[in-house]
Coordinates of C-alpha atoms and ligand atoms in Angstrom, one line a residue:
M7 CA -7.6 -6.8 16.4
S8 CA -11.4 -5.8 16.8
S9 CA -11.1 -5.5 20.5
P10 CA -13.0 -2.5 21.7
I11 CA -10.0 -0.7 22.6
N12 CA -9.2 -0.4 18.9
N13 CA -12.5 1.5 18.6
S14 CA -13.3 5.2 19.5
I15 CA -16.9 6.4 19.9
L16 CA -18.3 10.0 19.9
I17 CA -21.4 10.3 22.3
V18 CA -23.5 13.4 21.4
D19 CA -26.1 14.3 23.6
D20 CA -27.1 17.7 25.7
I21 CA -28.3 15.8 28.7
P22 CA -25.8 15.1 31.4
T23 CA -27.3 12.0 33.0
N24 CA -27.6 10.6 29.6
I25 CA -24.0 11.1 28.7
K26 CA -23.1 9.5 32.1
V27 CA -25.1 6.5 31.6
L28 CA -23.7 5.9 28.0
F29 CA -20.3 6.9 29.2
D30 CA -20.0 4.2 31.8
I31 CA -21.2 1.5 29.7
L32 CA -19.0 2.2 26.8
N33 CA -15.8 3.0 29.1
Q34 CA -16.5 -0.3 31.0
A35 CA -16.8 -2.1 27.7
G36 CA -13.4 -0.9 26.6
F37 CA -14.1 1.8 24.1
R38 CA -12.3 5.1 23.8
V39 CA -15.2 7.5 24.2
T40 CA -15.4 11.2 23.4
V41 CA -18.3 13.5 24.2
A42 CA -19.9 16.3 22.8
K43 CA -22.8 18.4 24.2
N44 CA -24.3 19.7 21.1
G45 CA -24.5 19.5 17.5
Q46 CA -21.8 22.3 16.8
S47 CA -19.4 20.8 18.8
A48 CA -20.0 17.2 17.7
L49 CA -19.1 18.6 14.2
A50 CA -15.8 19.8 15.1
K51 CA -15.0 16.9 17.3
A52 CA -16.0 14.3 14.6
R53 CA -13.8 16.0 11.9
K54 CA -10.9 16.3 14.3
S55 CA -10.7 12.7 16.0
L56 CA -12.6 10.8 13.3
P57 CA -14.5 8.2 15.5
N58 CA -15.2 5.0 14.6
L59 CA -18.8 5.5 15.3
I60 CA -21.0 8.3 16.6
L61 CA -24.0 7.9 19.0
L62 CA -26.2 10.8 17.9
D63 CA -29.2 12.2 20.1
V64 CA -32.2 13.6 18.0
M65 CA -33.4 16.3 20.3
M66 CA -30.8 19.1 21.1
P67 CA -30.9 22.9 21.4
G68 CA -29.3 24.5 18.3
I69 CA -28.6 22.2 15.6
D70 CA -30.6 19.1 16.3
G71 CA -29.3 15.6 15.5
F72 CA -30.9 15.4 12.2
E73 CA -29.3 18.5 11.1
T74 CA -26.0 17.3 12.6
C75 CA -26.2 14.1 10.7
R76 CA -26.9 16.0 7.6
Y77 CA -23.7 18.1 8.0
L78 CA -21.5 14.8 8.9
K79 CA -22.9 13.3 5.8
A80 CA -22.2 16.2 3.7
D81 CA -18.4 16.3 4.6
A82 CA -15.8 13.9 3.0
K83 CA -14.0 13.6 6.1
T84 CA -16.9 12.4 8.1
K85 CA -19.3 10.9 5.6
D86 CA -18.6 7.4 6.2
I87 CA -18.5 7.2 9.9
P88 CA -21.6 5.2 11.1
I89 CA -23.9 7.1 13.0
I90 CA -26.5 5.6 15.3
F91 CA -29.5 7.8 16.4
M92 CA -30.8 7.9 20.1
T93 CA -34.3 8.8 20.1
A94 CA -36.5 9.2 23.3
R95 CA -39.8 8.5 21.7
S96 CA -40.6 5.2 20.1
D97 CA -41.6 7.6 17.2
T98 CA -41.6 5.8 13.9
V99 CA -41.4 9.1 11.9
D100 CA -38.2 10.1 13.6
K101 CA -36.5 6.7 13.4
V102 CA -37.3 6.7 9.3
K103 CA -36.1 10.2 9.1
G104 CA -32.8 9.1 10.8
L105 CA -32.4 6.3 8.7
Q106 CA -33.2 8.3 5.4
L107 CA -30.5 10.6 6.5
G108 CA -27.8 7.9 6.1
A109 CA -27.9 6.6 10.1
V110 CA -27.4 3.2 10.1
D111 CA -29.4 2.3 13.3
Y112 CA -31.4 3.7 16.1
I113 CA -31.7 2.9 19.6
T114 CA -34.6 4.1 21.8
K115 CA -34.4 5.8 25.1
P116 CA -34.2 4.7 28.1
I117 CA -31.0 3.0 27.1
Q118 CA -30.9 -0.7 27.5
H119 CA -27.3 -1.5 28.4
E120 CA -26.8 -4.9 26.3
E121 CA -28.9 -3.5 23.5
V122 CA -26.6 -0.7 23.1
L123 CA -23.4 -2.6 23.2
A124 CA -24.9 -5.3 20.8
R125 CA -25.9 -2.8 18.2
I126 CA -22.7 -0.9 18.3
N127 CA -20.6 -4.1 17.9
V128 CA -22.6 -5.2 14.9
H129 CA -22.0 -1.7 13.1
L130 CA -18.4 -1.5 13.9
E131 CA -17.8 -5.1 12.6
L132 CA -19.9 -4.4 9.5
R133 CA -17.7 -1.4 8.6
R134 CA -14.7 -3.3 9.5
I135 CA -15.6 -6.1 7.1
Q136 CA -16.4 -3.6 4.5
L137 CA -13.1 -1.7 4.5
R138 CA -11.3 -5.0 4.8
L139 CA -13.1 -6.2 1.6
A140 CA -12.2 -2.9 -0.2
Q141 CA -8.6 -3.5 0.6
E142 CA -8.4 -7.2 -0.4
E143 CA -10.4 -6.2 -3.6
K144 CA -7.9 -3.5 -4.5
M145 CA -5.0 -6.0 -4.0
S146 CA -6.8 -8.7 -6.0
S147 CA -7.9 -6.4 -8.9
L148 CA -4.1 -5.0 -8.6
G149 CA -2.9 -8.2 -9.1
Q150 CA -5.2 -9.1 -11.9
L151 CA -4.3 -6.0 -13.5
V152 CA -0.8 -6.6 -13.2
A153 CA -0.9 -10.4 -14.2
G154 CA -3.0 -9.1 -17.5
I155 CA -0.3 -6.6 -18.5
A156 CA 2.5 -8.8 -17.8
H157 CA 0.7 -11.7 -19.8
E158 CA 0.4 -9.3 -22.7
I159 CA 3.8 -7.8 -22.6
N160 CA 5.4 -11.4 -22.2
N161 CA 4.7 -12.6 -26.1
P162 CA 6.2 -9.6 -27.6
V163 CA 9.0 -9.5 -25.7
N164 CA 9.6 -13.3 -26.0
F165 CA 9.4 -12.5 -29.7
I166 CA 11.9 -9.9 -29.8
Y167 CA 14.2 -11.7 -27.2
G168 CA 14.1 -14.9 -29.2
N169 CA 14.6 -13.3 -32.7
L170 CA 17.5 -11.1 -31.5
I171 CA 20.0 -13.9 -30.8
H172 CA 19.5 -14.9 -34.5
A173 CA 19.7 -11.5 -35.8
Q174 CA 22.8 -11.0 -33.8
N175 CA 24.4 -14.3 -35.3
N176 CA 23.3 -13.4 -39.0
I177 CA 24.7 -9.9 -38.6
I178 CA 27.9 -11.2 -37.6
D179 CA 28.0 -13.6 -40.4
L180 CA 27.4 -10.7 -42.8
L181 CA 30.3 -8.7 -41.4
N182 CA 32.4 -11.4 -41.7
L183 CA 31.3 -11.8 -45.5
I184 CA 32.2 -8.3 -45.9
K185 CA 35.5 -8.6 -44.5
L186 CA 36.1 -11.5 -46.9
Y187 CA 35.0 -9.6 -49.9
E188 CA 37.4 -6.9 -48.9
N189 CA 40.3 -9.3 -48.3
Y190 CA 39.8 -10.8 -51.6
T191 CA 39.0 -8.0 -53.8
V192 CA 42.2 -6.6 -55.5
N193 CA 40.7 -3.9 -57.5
P194 CA 37.7 -2.5 -55.5
I195 CA 34.7 -1.2 -57.7
P196 CA 34.5 2.5 -57.3
E197 CA 30.7 2.5 -56.9
I198 CA 30.9 0.3 -53.9
Q199 CA 33.7 2.2 -52.4
K200 CA 31.6 5.3 -52.8
F201 CA 28.7 3.7 -51.1
S202 CA 30.9 2.3 -48.2
Q203 CA 32.2 6.1 -47.6
D204 CA 28.5 7.3 -47.7
I205 CA 27.3 4.8 -45.3
E206 CA 30.3 5.0 -43.0
L207 CA 31.1 1.3 -43.2
E208 CA 34.1 1.4 -41.0
F209 CA 32.0 3.0 -38.2
I210 CA 29.0 0.6 -38.7
K211 CA 31.5 -2.4 -38.4
Q212 CA 32.5 -1.3 -35.2
D213 CA 29.2 0.2 -33.8
L214 CA 27.0 -2.5 -34.8
P215 CA 28.0 -5.2 -32.2
N216 CA 27.6 -2.5 -29.3
L217 CA 24.1 -1.7 -30.7
L218 CA 23.1 -5.2 -30.6
S219 CA 24.3 -5.8 -27.2
S220 CA 22.3 -2.7 -26.2
L221 CA 19.3 -4.0 -27.7
M222 CA 20.0 -7.2 -25.9
M223 CA 20.4 -5.7 -22.6
G224 CA 17.4 -3.4 -22.9
T225 CA 15.2 -6.7 -23.8
E226 CA 16.7 -8.5 -20.9
R227 CA 15.5 -5.6 -18.6
V228 CA 12.0 -5.7 -19.9
E229 CA 12.1 -9.5 -19.5
K230 CA 12.9 -9.3 -16.0
I231 CA 10.3 -6.6 -15.3
V232 CA 7.8 -8.9 -16.8
R233 CA 9.0 -11.8 -14.7
S234 CA 8.8 -9.5 -11.6
L235 CA 5.3 -8.6 -12.5
R236 CA 4.0 -12.0 -13.0
L237 CA 5.7 -13.1 -9.8
F238 CA 4.0 -10.0 -7.8
S239 CA 0.6 -11.2 -9.1
R240 CA 0.8 -14.8 -8.3
L241 CA -2.0 -14.8 -5.5
E242 CA -2.4 -18.4 -5.1
D243 CA -2.0 -18.3 -1.6
A244 CA -3.9 -21.2 -0.2
E245 CA -0.6 -23.0 0.9
F246 CA 2.9 -21.8 2.4
Q247 CA 5.5 -21.7 -0.3
L248 CA 9.3 -21.3 -0.5
F249 CA 9.8 -17.6 -1.4
N250 CA 12.4 -15.4 -2.5
I251 CA 11.9 -12.4 -0.2
H252 CA 14.2 -10.3 -2.5
E253 CA 12.3 -11.0 -5.6
G254 CA 8.9 -10.0 -3.5
I255 CA 10.5 -6.8 -2.5
D256 CA 11.8 -5.8 -6.1
S257 CA 8.6 -6.8 -8.0
T258 CA 6.7 -4.5 -5.4
I259 CA 9.3 -1.6 -5.9
I260 CA 8.5 -2.1 -9.7
I261 CA 4.7 -1.8 -9.2
L262 CA 5.4 1.4 -7.1
S263 CA 8.1 2.8 -9.4
H264 CA 5.8 5.4 -10.9
R265 CA 5.7 7.0 -7.2
L266 CA 9.5 7.1 -7.0
K267 CA 10.2 9.1 -9.9
A268 CA 10.7 12.8 -9.6
S269 CA 7.4 14.7 -10.4
A270 CA 6.2 18.3 -10.5
T271 CA 5.7 18.2 -6.7
N272 CA 8.2 15.9 -5.4
P273 CA 11.9 15.1 -6.1
E274 CA 12.9 11.4 -6.7
I275 CA 12.9 8.8 -4.0
N276 CA 16.2 6.8 -3.7
I277 CA 15.8 3.2 -3.0
I278 CA 18.8 1.9 -1.0
K279 CA 19.0 -1.8 -0.8
E280 CA 21.1 -3.7 1.5
Y281 CA 20.4 -7.2 1.0
G282 CA 22.0 -9.8 3.0
D283 CA 22.4 -13.6 2.2
I284 CA 19.2 -15.0 3.2
P285 CA 17.6 -18.2 2.5
L286 CA 13.9 -18.7 1.1
V287 CA 11.5 -18.3 3.4
E288 CA 8.4 -20.6 3.9
C289 CA 5.5 -18.3 3.8
Y290 CA 2.3 -17.0 1.8
A291 CA 4.2 -15.0 -1.0
G292 CA 1.1 -13.1 -2.1
K293 CA 0.6 -11.9 1.4
L294 CA 4.0 -11.0 2.0
N295 CA 4.1 -8.8 -1.0
Q296 CA 0.8 -7.1 0.4
V297 CA 2.8 -6.3 3.5
F298 CA 5.7 -4.9 1.6
M299 CA 3.3 -2.9 -0.5
N300 CA 1.6 -1.5 2.5
L301 CA 5.0 -0.4 4.4
L302 CA 6.5 0.9 1.0
A303 CA 3.3 2.8 0.2
N304 CA 3.4 4.2 3.7
A305 CA 7.1 5.4 3.4
I306 CA 6.3 7.1 0.2
D307 CA 3.3 8.9 1.8
A308 CA 5.8 9.9 4.7
L309 CA 8.2 11.3 2.1
E310 CA 5.9 13.0 0.2
E311 CA 4.3 14.7 3.3
S312 CA 7.8 15.8 4.5
V313 CA 8.3 17.8 1.3
I314 CA 4.9 19.3 1.5
N315 CA 5.8 20.2 5.2
K316 CA 9.2 22.0 4.7
K317 CA 11.9 22.5 2.2
R318 CA 14.1 19.6 2.7
D319 CA 17.8 19.8 1.6
N320 CA 18.7 15.9 1.8
E321 CA 17.7 13.3 -0.5
L322 CA 14.3 11.3 0.2
T323 CA 15.6 7.7 0.9
I324 CA 13.8 4.6 1.7
K325 CA 16.5 1.9 2.8
I326 CA 15.5 -1.7 2.8
R327 CA 17.9 -3.9 4.7
T328 CA 17.6 -7.9 4.9
A329 CA 19.7 -10.2 7.0
V330 CA 19.5 -13.3 9.0
T331 CA 18.4 -13.1 12.7
D332 CA 21.0 -13.8 15.4
D333 CA 19.4 -17.2 16.4
Q334 CA 19.4 -18.2 12.4
K335 CA 15.8 -18.9 12.7
S336 CA 14.2 -15.7 11.1
I337 CA 15.0 -13.4 8.6
L338 CA 14.7 -9.5 9.2
V339 CA 13.5 -7.1 6.9
E340 CA 14.1 -3.3 7.7
I341 CA 12.1 -0.7 5.7
A342 CA 13.1 2.8 6.8
D343 CA 12.3 6.1 5.3
N344 CA 13.5 9.5 6.1
G345 CA 10.1 11.2 6.1
V346 CA 8.0 12.9 8.4
G347 CA 8.5 10.0 11.3
I348 CA 5.7 9.2 13.8
P349 CA 5.0 11.0 17.2
L350 CA 5.9 8.9 20.1
D351 CA 2.3 8.8 21.7
V352 CA 0.8 7.1 18.5
Q353 CA 3.6 4.8 17.8
Q354 CA 1.5 1.8 18.9
T355 CA -1.7 3.2 17.8
I356 CA -0.7 3.1 14.2
F357 CA -1.1 -0.7 14.1
E358 CA -4.9 -0.4 15.2
Q359 CA -7.5 -0.6 12.5
F360 CA -8.8 2.6 11.0
Y361 CA -6.1 4.7 12.6
T362 CA -5.1 7.0 10.0
T363 CA -3.5 10.7 9.7
K364 CA -4.5 10.6 5.9
P365 CA -7.4 12.3 4.2
L366 CA -10.6 10.5 3.7
G367 CA -10.4 8.6 0.5
K368 CA -6.5 8.5 0.8
G369 CA -6.1 6.2 3.7
T370 CA -8.4 3.8 5.4
G371 CA -6.1 3.3 8.3
L372 CA -5.9 -0.6 7.7
G373 CA -2.6 -1.0 5.9
L374 CA -0.6 -1.8 9.0
A375 CA -3.3 -3.4 10.8
I376 CA -3.4 -5.9 8.0
A377 CA 0.4 -6.2 7.8
H378 CA 0.6 -6.8 11.5
E379 CA -2.0 -9.6 11.1
I380 CA -0.4 -11.3 8.4
I381 CA 3.2 -11.2 9.9
V382 CA 2.1 -11.9 13.4
E383 CA -0.9 -14.2 13.2
K384 CA -0.5 -15.7 9.6
H385 CA 3.4 -16.1 10.0
G386 CA 4.3 -16.2 13.5
G387 CA 6.7 -13.4 13.1
S388 CA 6.9 -9.7 14.5
L389 CA 6.3 -6.3 13.1
E390 CA 8.0 -3.2 15.0
V391 CA 8.0 0.3 14.5
K392 CA 11.0 2.7 15.4
S393 CA 10.7 6.6 14.9
T394 CA 12.3 9.7 15.7
P395 CA 9.4 12.4 14.8
G396 CA 10.6 14.8 12.1
E397 CA 13.4 12.4 11.1
G398 CA 11.8 9.2 9.7
A399 CA 10.4 6.0 10.6
Q400 CA 11.8 2.4 10.6
F401 CA 9.7 -0.7 10.4
L402 CA 11.3 -3.9 11.3
I403 CA 9.8 -7.1 10.2
T404 CA 10.9 -10.7 11.4
I405 CA 9.7 -13.8 9.7
P406 CA 10.4 -17.4 10.7
I407 CA 12.4 -19.2 7.8
Q408 CA 10.4 -22.5 8.5
Q409 CA 6.9 -22.8 9.8
V410 CA 6.4 -25.2 12.5
Ligands
LIG519 N1 6.5 5.2 7.3 C1 5.6 6.1 8.2 N2 6.1 7.1 8.4 C2 5.2 8.2 9.1 N3 4.1 7.8 9.5 C3 3.6 6.4 9.1 C4 4.4 5.6 8.5 N4 3.8 4.3 8.3 C5 2.4 4.7 9.0 N5 2.3 5.8 9.4 C6 1.2 6.8 10.1 O1 0.6 5.3 10.4 C7 -0.8 5.6 10.2 C8 -1.5 4.2 9.7 O2 -1.0 3.6 8.6 P1 -1.8 2.6 7.7 O3 -0.9 2.1 6.6 O4 -2.4 1.6 8.7 O5 -3.0 3.3 7.3 P2 -2.9 4.5 6.1 O6 -1.9 4.5 5.4 O7 -3.3 5.9 6.6 O8 -4.3 4.1 5.2 P3 -4.2 2.7 4.3 O9 -5.2 1.9 4.9 O10 -4.4 3.3 2.9 O11 -2.8 2.0 4.3 C9 -0.7 6.4 8.7 O12 -1.8 7.2 8.5 C10 0.4 7.3 9.4 O13 -0.1 8.7 10.0
LIG520 MG1 -1.0 2.5 4.6

């Protein structure tokens, strides 16, 4: 996934021959290259296309390279893009100044073909590793947090659950005892009669069993959520294991449930489950949960965006369908939302690393790249997208039932 084609580079230089030399080198190496001829236009282009790396000339008329760098670093949208300075002089002062301003490296002119490519690749790789670590760190700290909370809730819930059964039996015994007293008391004592009326004994007798079964149901529900959370957080993924995909999806939905509820800005998101009869799947369970997490989070983002974009009159939905594929060898998971959808021309680009349409700090553009890697490379499955822009997007995952 780290082939040059996934990476875009912005060249900023005022001298056409310099631009041409660089453009040819990078273009031939397979990078997507954009060009800006001065600082001003570089700022605009960087903000718009968010390149993976910027090659920045120091000496330019108007705002020079240093100034341009300062602006880029001050803007939340562009501040994390690695900048490599190009300086014509072997001037140490310039180099140090550039690095102090936040550039990651410099190259000196005249440009050495191999050197430029080597340095660019080092910095792209560094940035890729950093972002990936951040994603993994996010997943693993989420996992730890969830495991911790689930563990803490687990004890009290078991305590309630375990005692509730005894309480239920005891209460039924006591109610039967009252019945016996009533049957064998020929002349009821007025004080007891009055108290029975005051506390509405007849109602209690009828209601208490219902109340107990509600308590039981509520506790069972909490117990189920805790079980899901523990399942989600089991990240011991050293080996393939047999995994119930439905449990994985359900536990991921629970983790995201706060984003599904109606809020001041968004209506509720309905999850429609069409679960088929599928077998356990041999896979890395924690990794598959990560895929479900990324796809569901994207669907929620797309639905929220559609609310911002226009007043919609239909419900916000995410449909999750599972089935066995026709050849019986794989299972299919379809996650479809009716959010903003994806323009045709970027439907393949979305799987590339760093491609994001979300504001910096919100999206890293790694979610789908990682999902793709997990499904295709780690499990030998497939991940595809279909979308009608404006109407929603549909992601189709297939995972082999057995690994060979
Ligand atoms: N369900 C969807 N509907 C519309 N657009 C989508 C959907 N899923 C993904 N996209 C588009 O694909 C882009 C890349 O998605 P990806 O998950 O890789 O990165 P991201 O969500 O932007 O950031 P993050 O790394 O935090 O996941 C998104 O920015 C968005 O433009
Ligand atoms: Mg995402």
